[in-house]
Short mmCIF file of C-alpha atoms and ligand atoms in Angstrom, two decimals:
data_model
loop_
_atom_site.label_atom_id
_atom_site.label_comp_id
_atom_site.label_asym_id
_atom_site.label_seq_id
_atom_site.Cartn_x
_atom_site.Cartn_y
_atom_site.Cartn_z
CA UNK A 117 17.50 95.88 13.10
CA UNK A 118 16.58 94.87 9.81
CA UNK A 119 16.78 91.15 8.62
CA UNK A 120 16.35 89.03 4.98
CA UNK A 121 12.53 88.25 5.03
CA UNK A 122 11.53 84.26 6.05
CA UNK A 123 9.55 84.34 1.90
CA UNK A 124 13.61 83.33 0.85
CA UNK A 125 13.62 79.78 1.42
CA UNK A 126 17.31 78.06 1.07
CA UNK A 127 18.44 74.64 -0.66
CA UNK A 128 21.27 74.58 1.95
CA UNK A 129 22.56 76.49 4.37
CA UNK A 130 25.59 77.81 2.79
CA UNK A 131 27.21 81.53 3.05
CA UNK A 132 29.66 81.19 -0.07
CA UNK A 133 32.11 84.08 -0.34
CA UNK A 134 33.78 82.71 -3.14
CA UNK A 135 33.35 80.39 -6.20
CA UNK A 136 35.87 78.89 -8.79
CA UNK A 137 35.04 76.45 -11.21
CA UNK A 138 32.99 73.76 -10.48
CA UNK A 139 33.26 75.11 -6.37
CA UNK A 140 31.95 77.01 -4.27
CA UNK A 141 34.28 78.24 -1.20
CA UNK A 142 32.27 78.78 2.33
CA UNK A 143 32.83 81.53 4.69
CA UNK A 144 34.74 78.88 7.25
CA UNK A 145 37.44 77.89 3.69
CA UNK A 146 35.38 74.78 3.40
CA UNK A 147 34.88 73.35 -0.20
CA UNK A 148 31.76 72.91 -1.99
CA UNK A 149 31.08 70.80 -4.95
CA UNK A 150 28.41 73.09 -6.59
CA UNK A 151 26.56 70.44 -9.59
CA UNK A 152 23.19 73.51 -8.91
CA UNK A 153 25.82 75.82 -11.01
CA UNK A 154 23.02 78.66 -10.07
CA UNK A 155 20.25 77.00 -10.53
CA UNK A 156 21.89 75.73 -14.19
CA UNK A 157 24.27 79.69 -14.58
CA UNK A 158 27.17 79.05 -14.05
CA UNK A 159 27.85 77.10 -17.21
CA UNK A 160 31.21 78.19 -18.09
CA UNK A 161 31.66 77.66 -14.29
CA UNK A 162 32.12 80.14 -11.35
CA UNK A 163 34.53 82.86 -11.36
CA UNK A 164 35.39 82.09 -15.47
CA UNK A 165 39.06 84.34 -15.64
CA UNK A 166 37.66 85.24 -19.31
CA UNK A 167 34.22 86.61 -17.87
CA UNK A 168 35.50 87.97 -15.12
CA UNK A 169 38.09 89.85 -17.67
CA UNK A 170 35.68 90.69 -20.14
CA UNK A 171 33.14 91.95 -17.31
CA UNK A 172 36.18 93.67 -15.27
CA UNK A 173 36.98 95.60 -18.96
CA UNK A 174 32.82 96.68 -19.24
CA UNK A 175 32.39 98.06 -15.54
CA UNK A 176 35.14 100.01 -16.79
CA UNK A 177 33.99 101.54 -19.50
CA UNK A 178 29.97 102.46 -19.81
CA UNK A 179 28.34 100.26 -17.01
CA UNK A 180 24.17 101.31 -17.50
CA UNK A 181 24.29 102.00 -21.39
CA UNK A 182 20.63 102.44 -21.29
CA UNK A 183 19.41 101.08 -24.42
CA UNK A 184 16.14 102.92 -25.50
CA UNK A 185 18.54 106.02 -24.23
CA UNK A 186 21.18 105.62 -26.21
CA UNK A 187 22.87 102.24 -28.23
CA UNK A 188 26.27 100.74 -26.95
CA UNK A 189 28.57 98.36 -28.93
CA UNK A 190 28.36 94.93 -26.30
CA UNK A 191 24.79 94.84 -27.21
CA UNK A 192 25.38 95.21 -31.18
CA UNK A 193 27.85 92.62 -30.86
CA UNK A 194 26.47 90.27 -28.93
CA UNK A 195 23.07 90.73 -31.61
CA UNK A 196 25.68 89.58 -34.61
CA UNK A 197 27.01 86.48 -32.10
CA UNK A 198 23.72 85.10 -30.83
CA UNK A 199 22.97 85.22 -34.88
CA UNK A 200 25.08 82.47 -34.79
CA UNK A 201 24.19 80.22 -32.61
CA UNK A 202 19.82 80.88 -32.75
CA UNK A 203 18.04 78.39 -35.59
CA UNK A 204 18.16 80.21 -38.49
CA UNK A 205 16.35 82.59 -39.31
CA UNK A 206 15.23 83.49 -36.28
CA UNK A 207 17.38 86.27 -35.55
CA UNK A 208 15.27 89.19 -34.58
CA UNK A 209 16.29 89.90 -30.66
CA UNK A 210 15.60 91.68 -27.62
CA UNK A 211 16.68 91.11 -24.63
CA UNK A 212 15.58 91.78 -20.65
CA UNK A 213 16.81 90.84 -17.50
CA UNK A 214 15.57 87.96 -16.57
CA UNK A 215 13.99 84.64 -17.79
CA UNK A 216 10.27 85.73 -16.41
CA UNK A 217 10.94 89.09 -18.24
CA UNK A 218 11.60 87.11 -21.56
CA UNK A 219 8.59 84.90 -21.17
CA UNK A 220 5.93 87.89 -20.62
CA UNK A 221 7.81 90.04 -23.40
CA UNK A 222 7.37 86.17 -25.37
CA UNK A 223 3.63 86.72 -24.54
CA UNK A 224 3.43 89.82 -26.13
CA UNK A 225 4.86 89.90 -29.25
CA UNK A 226 2.84 86.03 -29.57
CA UNK A 227 -0.68 88.92 -28.40
CA UNK A 228 0.94 91.46 -30.58
CA UNK A 229 1.17 89.43 -34.12
CA UNK A 230 -1.55 87.26 -34.04
CA UNK A 231 -4.48 89.29 -31.81
CA UNK A 232 -5.39 86.01 -30.11
CA UNK A 233 -5.23 86.02 -26.39
CA UNK A 234 -5.00 82.27 -25.13
CA UNK A 235 -1.21 80.58 -24.69
CA UNK A 236 -1.31 77.05 -24.61
CA UNK A 237 0.84 76.02 -21.82
CA UNK A 238 2.21 72.30 -20.50
CA UNK A 239 1.01 70.50 -17.58
CA UNK A 240 4.29 70.83 -15.03
CA UNK A 241 5.95 73.38 -16.81
CA UNK A 242 7.31 76.31 -14.93
CA UNK A 243 8.28 80.04 -16.78
CA UNK A 244 8.12 82.35 -13.90
CA UNK A 245 6.65 83.93 -11.01
CA UNK A 246 6.21 87.75 -11.56
CA UNK A 247 2.40 86.92 -12.25
CA UNK A 248 2.10 87.15 -16.11
CA UNK A 249 4.76 84.02 -16.18
CA UNK A 250 3.25 82.62 -13.29
CA UNK A 251 -0.26 82.25 -14.87
CA UNK A 252 1.90 80.41 -17.48
CA UNK A 253 3.89 77.97 -14.96
CA UNK A 254 1.88 74.80 -13.66
CA UNK A 255 4.45 72.86 -11.88
CA UNK A 256 3.57 73.66 -8.36
CA UNK A 257 1.09 75.02 -6.92
CA UNK A 258 3.49 77.56 -4.27
CA UNK A 259 4.16 79.27 -7.58
CA UNK A 260 0.34 80.46 -7.59
CA UNK A 261 -1.73 79.85 -4.73
CA UNK A 262 -2.93 82.86 -2.79
CA UNK A 263 -2.09 85.40 -5.72
CA UNK A 264 -4.11 85.94 -7.69
CA UNK A 265 -6.61 86.17 -10.24
CA UNK A 266 -4.23 85.48 -12.50
CA UNK A 267 -3.58 86.75 -15.65
CA UNK A 268 -5.51 85.00 -18.56
CA UNK A 269 -5.39 83.51 -21.19
CA UNK A 270 -3.80 80.54 -20.19
CA UNK A 271 -4.99 76.93 -21.37
CA UNK A 272 -3.47 73.55 -19.68
CA UNK A 273 -2.92 70.42 -22.08
CA UNK A 274 -0.72 67.40 -20.58
CA UNK A 275 2.52 67.17 -20.88
CA UNK A 276 3.82 63.53 -22.24
CA UNK A 277 5.53 62.11 -18.17
CA UNK A 278 6.11 59.16 -18.93
CA UNK A 279 7.07 57.97 -15.65
CA UNK A 280 4.00 59.69 -13.74
CA UNK A 281 1.74 57.92 -16.34
CA UNK A 282 3.58 54.18 -16.92
CA UNK A 283 3.53 54.52 -19.69
CA UNK A 284 6.19 54.27 -22.57
CA UNK A 285 7.56 57.31 -23.61
CA UNK A 286 4.96 56.70 -27.15
CA UNK A 287 2.22 56.09 -25.27
CA UNK A 288 2.97 59.19 -23.78
CA UNK A 289 3.52 61.48 -26.35
CA UNK A 290 0.53 60.30 -28.41
CA UNK A 291 -1.43 61.10 -25.13
CA UNK A 292 -0.62 64.43 -24.81
CA UNK A 293 -1.04 64.87 -28.75
CA UNK A 294 -4.46 63.43 -28.79
CA UNK A 295 -5.39 65.68 -26.07
CA UNK A 296 -3.97 68.51 -26.83
CA UNK A 297 -5.67 68.82 -30.15
CA UNK A 298 -8.98 67.58 -27.65
CA UNK A 299 -7.93 70.97 -25.51
CA UNK A 300 -7.86 72.80 -29.20
CA UNK A 301 -11.29 71.15 -29.86
CA UNK A 302 -13.16 71.91 -26.39
CA UNK A 303 -11.65 74.78 -24.26
CA UNK A 304 -9.03 76.84 -26.20
CA UNK A 305 -10.43 77.64 -29.53
CA UNK A 306 -8.04 77.57 -32.38
CA UNK A 307 -8.93 80.94 -33.27
CA UNK A 308 -8.40 83.03 -30.11
CA UNK A 309 -4.63 80.95 -29.26
CA UNK A 310 -1.71 83.50 -30.06
CA UNK A 311 1.05 80.65 -28.75
CA UNK A 312 2.70 77.05 -27.67
CA UNK A 313 4.37 77.49 -24.51
CA UNK A 314 6.79 74.91 -23.74
CA UNK A 315 10.09 73.50 -22.44
CA UNK A 316 12.57 71.01 -24.48
CA UNK A 317 12.97 69.04 -20.88
CA UNK A 318 10.51 70.22 -18.00
CA UNK A 319 12.54 71.76 -15.09
CA UNK A 320 11.03 72.35 -12.39
CA UNK A 321 8.53 70.99 -13.31
CA UNK A 322 11.05 67.57 -12.55
CA UNK A 323 13.24 66.90 -15.14
CA UNK A 324 11.43 65.78 -17.39
CA UNK A 325 12.80 65.77 -21.31
CA UNK A 326 9.77 66.04 -24.14
CA UNK A 327 10.26 62.94 -26.81
CA UNK A 328 11.28 63.94 -30.17
CA UNK A 329 8.12 63.44 -31.49
CA UNK A 330 6.40 65.66 -28.80
CA UNK A 331 8.24 68.54 -30.22
CA UNK A 332 7.27 67.99 -33.85
CA UNK A 333 4.17 67.60 -33.01
CA UNK A 334 3.18 70.66 -31.10
CA UNK A 335 5.28 72.01 -34.30
CA UNK A 336 3.21 70.60 -36.78
CA UNK A 337 0.21 71.71 -34.69
CA UNK A 338 1.36 75.04 -34.51
CA UNK A 339 2.19 74.94 -38.52
CA UNK A 340 -1.58 73.64 -38.52
CA UNK A 341 -3.85 75.92 -37.23
CA UNK A 342 -1.44 79.58 -37.66
CA UNK A 343 -0.04 79.16 -34.05
CA UNK A 344 3.11 80.41 -33.16
CA UNK A 345 5.41 77.71 -31.06
CA UNK A 346 7.46 79.42 -28.23
CA UNK A 347 10.59 77.88 -26.74
CA UNK A 348 11.14 78.59 -23.18
CA UNK A 349 14.68 77.38 -23.51
CA UNK A 350 15.77 79.69 -19.91
CA UNK A 351 17.07 76.48 -18.30
CA UNK A 352 17.79 74.15 -21.77
CA UNK A 353 20.25 76.64 -23.45
CA UNK A 354 23.44 77.34 -24.07
CA UNK A 355 24.59 74.08 -24.48
CA UNK A 356 22.64 72.32 -20.66
CA UNK A 357 20.83 69.19 -22.88
CA UNK A 358 24.28 68.50 -25.30
CA UNK A 359 22.53 70.24 -27.80
CA UNK A 360 23.01 74.52 -28.09
CA UNK A 361 19.00 74.47 -27.34
CA UNK A 362 17.76 72.41 -26.38
CA UNK A 363 15.39 71.96 -28.91
CA UNK A 364 17.84 71.24 -31.27
CA UNK A 365 17.45 67.14 -30.30
CA UNK A 366 14.27 66.85 -32.16
CA UNK A 367 15.28 68.75 -35.26
CA UNK A 368 12.36 71.48 -34.88
CA UNK A 369 12.56 75.79 -35.35
CA UNK A 370 10.75 77.26 -33.14
CA UNK A 371 8.66 80.61 -33.85
CA UNK A 372 9.60 82.20 -30.40
CA UNK A 373 13.05 81.69 -28.46
CA UNK A 374 13.78 81.99 -25.01
CA UNK A 375 16.76 82.38 -23.56
CA UNK A 376 18.08 83.36 -20.31
CA UNK A 377 20.77 81.40 -17.30
CA UNK A 378 23.70 80.40 -19.08
CA UNK A 379 23.16 83.03 -21.21
CA UNK A 380 25.88 85.63 -19.14
CA UNK A 381 27.64 83.41 -16.78
CA UNK A 382 25.64 84.47 -13.97
CA UNK A 383 25.00 88.10 -14.75
CA UNK A 384 21.37 88.86 -15.05
CA UNK A 385 20.50 89.20 -18.86
CA UNK A 386 17.82 86.78 -20.90
CA UNK A 387 16.65 87.65 -24.57
CA UNK A 388 13.88 86.58 -27.22
CA UNK A 389 14.44 85.15 -30.33
CA UNK A 390 12.39 85.42 -33.59
CA UNK A 391 12.24 86.10 -37.07
CA UNK A 392 12.13 90.07 -38.10
CA UNK A 393 9.13 89.27 -39.98
CA UNK A 394 7.26 88.17 -36.26
CA UNK A 395 9.03 91.08 -34.61
CA UNK A 396 7.92 93.82 -37.28
CA UNK A 397 4.84 93.07 -35.62
CA UNK A 398 4.90 94.31 -32.15
CA UNK A 399 4.04 97.52 -31.40
CA UNK A 400 6.96 100.57 -31.07
CA UNK A 401 7.65 100.83 -28.01
CA UNK A 402 6.03 97.89 -26.80
CA UNK A 403 9.10 95.84 -24.89
CA UNK A 404 11.67 97.54 -22.81
CA UNK A 405 12.64 98.58 -19.16
CA UNK A 406 15.01 100.33 -17.84
CA UNK A 407 17.73 97.74 -16.90
CA UNK A 408 17.76 95.27 -19.95
CA UNK A 409 20.11 94.32 -22.43
CA UNK A 410 22.69 96.16 -19.91
CA UNK A 411 26.26 96.45 -21.28
CA UNK A 412 28.41 94.69 -18.46
CA UNK A 413 25.94 91.55 -18.60
CA UNK A 414 26.20 91.49 -22.74
CA UNK A 415 29.84 92.13 -22.51
CA UNK A 416 29.67 88.61 -20.29
CA UNK A 417 27.46 86.90 -22.45
CA UNK A 418 29.97 87.41 -25.38
CA UNK A 419 32.75 86.37 -23.35
CA UNK A 420 30.83 83.20 -22.80
CA UNK A 421 29.99 82.19 -26.37
CA UNK A 422 33.79 82.34 -26.31
CA UNK A 423 34.35 80.75 -23.33
CA UNK A 424 31.72 77.48 -24.60
CA UNK A 425 32.94 78.09 -28.30
CA UNK A 426 36.62 77.69 -27.14
CA UNK A 427 36.19 74.99 -24.41
CA UNK A 428 33.82 72.47 -26.87
CA UNK A 429 31.52 73.80 -23.29
CA UNK A 430 28.39 72.28 -25.65
CA UNK A 431 29.56 68.66 -26.13
CA UNK A 432 31.64 67.62 -22.65
CA UNK A 433 27.97 68.18 -21.36
CA UNK A 434 26.88 65.60 -23.86
CA UNK A 435 30.17 63.65 -22.84
CA UNK A 436 30.20 64.74 -19.43
CA UNK A 437 25.97 63.95 -19.51
CA UNK A 438 25.91 60.89 -20.08
CA UNK A 439 28.56 59.66 -18.08
CA UNK A 440 27.47 61.52 -14.81
CA UNK A 441 23.38 60.00 -16.44
CA UNK A 442 25.23 56.08 -16.31
CA UNK A 443 26.76 56.69 -13.13
CA UNK A 444 22.97 57.55 -12.17
CA UNK A 445 21.65 54.52 -13.16
CA UNK A 446 24.20 52.81 -10.35
CA UNK A 447 23.39 54.06 -8.09
CA UNK A 448 19.44 53.10 -8.67
CA UNK A 449 20.00 49.98 -9.43
CA UNK A 450 21.69 49.61 -6.00
CA UNK A 451 18.27 51.49 -4.74
CA UNK A 452 14.71 50.18 -5.29
CA UNK A 453 13.28 54.06 -3.92
CA UNK A 454 14.66 55.73 -6.33
CA UNK A 455 12.10 54.45 -9.43
CA UNK A 456 13.42 56.58 -12.98
CA UNK A 457 16.73 58.11 -13.81
CA UNK A 458 16.59 60.86 -16.43
CA UNK A 459 17.94 63.58 -18.56
CA UNK A 460 19.85 65.02 -21.29
CA UNK A 461 23.09 66.74 -21.29
CA UNK A 462 24.42 67.87 -17.67
CA UNK A 463 20.11 68.30 -16.92
CA UNK A 464 19.61 65.19 -14.86
CA UNK A 465 17.40 63.86 -11.86
CA UNK A 466 16.93 61.11 -9.69
CA UNK A 467 13.38 60.83 -9.26
CA UNK A 468 12.63 58.83 -5.66
CA UNK A 469 9.34 57.04 -5.49
CA UNK A 470 7.67 54.87 -2.46
CA UNK A 471 6.79 51.01 -3.13
CA UNK A 472 3.24 51.87 -3.47
CA UNK A 473 3.76 54.54 -6.51
CA UNK A 474 3.23 57.26 -4.18
CA UNK A 475 6.06 60.31 -4.75
CA UNK A 476 8.48 59.48 -1.93
CA UNK A 477 9.52 63.26 -1.53
CA UNK A 478 11.00 62.16 2.46
CA UNK A 479 13.30 60.46 1.01
CA UNK A 480 14.83 62.90 -1.58
CA UNK A 481 14.69 65.31 1.28
CA UNK A 482 17.04 63.36 3.15
CA UNK A 483 19.64 62.35 0.35
CA UNK A 484 19.17 66.20 -0.70
CA UNK A 485 20.29 67.04 3.06
CA UNK A 486 22.77 64.15 3.21
CA UNK A 487 24.45 64.96 -0.46
CA UNK A 488 24.80 68.97 1.73
CA UNK A 489 26.45 67.58 4.83
CA UNK A 490 29.20 65.62 2.60
CA UNK A 491 29.84 68.28 0.57
CA UNK A 492 27.70 68.31 -3.01
CA UNK A 493 24.83 70.66 -3.71
CA UNK A 494 22.23 69.80 -5.00
CA UNK A 495 18.33 70.92 -6.04
CA UNK A 496 15.55 69.08 -5.77
CA UNK A 497 12.14 69.71 -8.41
CA UNK A 498 9.11 68.21 -9.13
CA UNK A 499 5.85 68.90 -8.04
CA UNK A 500 5.93 67.00 -4.87
CA UNK A 501 9.89 67.43 -4.05
CA UNK A 502 11.07 63.52 -4.63
CA UNK A 503 13.18 64.29 -7.57
CA UNK A 504 15.98 65.83 -6.78
CA UNK A 505 18.77 67.28 -9.71
CA UNK A 506 22.55 67.96 -10.92
CA UNK A 507 22.66 70.66 -13.50
CA UNK A 508 26.69 71.06 -12.98
CA UNK A 509 28.92 73.32 -14.76
CA UNK A 510 29.88 72.61 -18.26
CA UNK A 511 32.75 72.94 -17.87
CA UNK A 512 32.67 69.58 -14.88
CA UNK A 513 35.63 66.50 -16.18
CA UNK A 514 35.44 62.96 -15.35
CA UNK A 515 37.27 63.43 -12.12
CA UNK A 516 34.80 66.35 -10.67
CA UNK A 517 31.35 63.77 -11.95
CA UNK A 518 32.96 60.50 -10.88
CA UNK A 519 34.07 62.29 -7.63
CA UNK A 520 29.68 64.06 -7.28
CA UNK A 521 28.33 60.12 -8.38
CA UNK A 522 31.03 59.04 -4.99
CA UNK A 523 28.99 61.17 -3.14
CA UNK A 524 25.58 61.17 -4.39
CA UNK A 525 26.24 57.24 -3.57
CA UNK A 526 26.96 57.51 -0.46
CA UNK A 527 24.05 60.53 0.67
CA UNK A 528 21.49 57.88 -1.27
CA UNK A 529 23.08 55.13 1.51
CA UNK A 530 21.81 57.34 4.05
CA UNK A 531 19.07 58.21 3.38
CA UNK A 532 17.41 54.94 2.41
N1 PMP B 822 11.04 79.47 -17.54
C1 PMP B 822 12.03 78.45 -17.07
C2 PMP B 822 12.26 77.47 -18.06
C3 PMP B 822 12.57 78.68 -15.60
O1 PMP B 822 13.45 77.33 -15.71
C4 PMP B 822 12.82 79.79 -15.52
C5 PMP B 822 13.34 79.89 -13.91
N2 PMP B 822 14.25 78.59 -13.18
C6 PMP B 822 12.45 80.31 -15.17
C7 PMP B 822 11.77 80.48 -16.91
C8 PMP B 822 12.47 82.08 -15.16
O2 PMP B 822 13.75 82.26 -15.31
P1 PMP B 822 13.49 83.69 -13.76
O3 PMP B 822 13.86 83.16 -12.56
O4 PMP B 822 15.31 84.23 -14.63
O5 PMP B 822 12.61 84.79 -13.33
#
């Protein structure tokens, strides 16, 4: 009898049978408040009627219009629509299926355009599990250990992790930018560097927003040295942080935007966007794949954009995110085990710290488990697994935020 590989590690024991809005229902009919959103994917909630309708219609029309063979209308329409939400001029798109694939596509593009091999990544970043993306991932050894040799050309610079260093954001930013200059002057020469690759909020690495001044400083260095700035918006894009893109907070314009997760409400779809002048330098045929830009996924993405716009989900993300943040701070105020609460929009986290300042994964894991038992689904993150994150769907309302906070308070109390 066949069985699922034990290589799959799950955050909860829930056997999901059906999803509706912010709730998942298991096979026993129990309701779970889903503050994981499938790792930040179902921004429009589970099975949003408009997404369901668009996907069902497309399934009956054309499922697989293989894009290196034929073109299809949903792909053309989605490209036009994404042009409306992408930064001006960053409007030439290519599609894949997953975040990792899109990260690798952006590396291919950057290497083609610049003729340089190196990609500078920032310590704690997560960019995926495929072999190229894993080489660029420094969020934990579990993503890298035992699978080498990894792709050469990844150069690591510090990310301004203010809480970890025990510094202010200004001090951490100054340090990280100075060290970036030092890396370029020592281990990763400018003339060998194709791109900087950065998450606007460190995701798997611990939910640490990049200070605006940091992203601005990286942009300035990219301009100065002729290095491309690739922003990995796989987790932060599509309204997650309370702006459409995570980099919007810093007011910068990237050279390449990577998007996935929230793009298609759960259908596998990812994309890279760059100015046409850059894309034109990629070798024709250098990007592609069997399933990229699937017609059903594109139809779902179009409906996702409609829902985000019509239901003002970016604004809701900012408002509900602020409410969640404030509530998490109140819980933390009663529990010294929670050393830090941080996040942007509906990407919020609580970091557990022991009295000696070391990461407290034990309490974090207990709180996470207690929340699951209470019917609140959450995820952990951070290299030590001591950060509990909340990523609810962008459709979440105030009552649901308050319900989650009540359950969270109970979970933390029982864990501490
Ligand atoms: N980049 C970021 C910032 C991510 O959060 C993730 C997934 N958690 C990835 C890339 C990889 O995406 P995927 O799992 O779809 O390959």
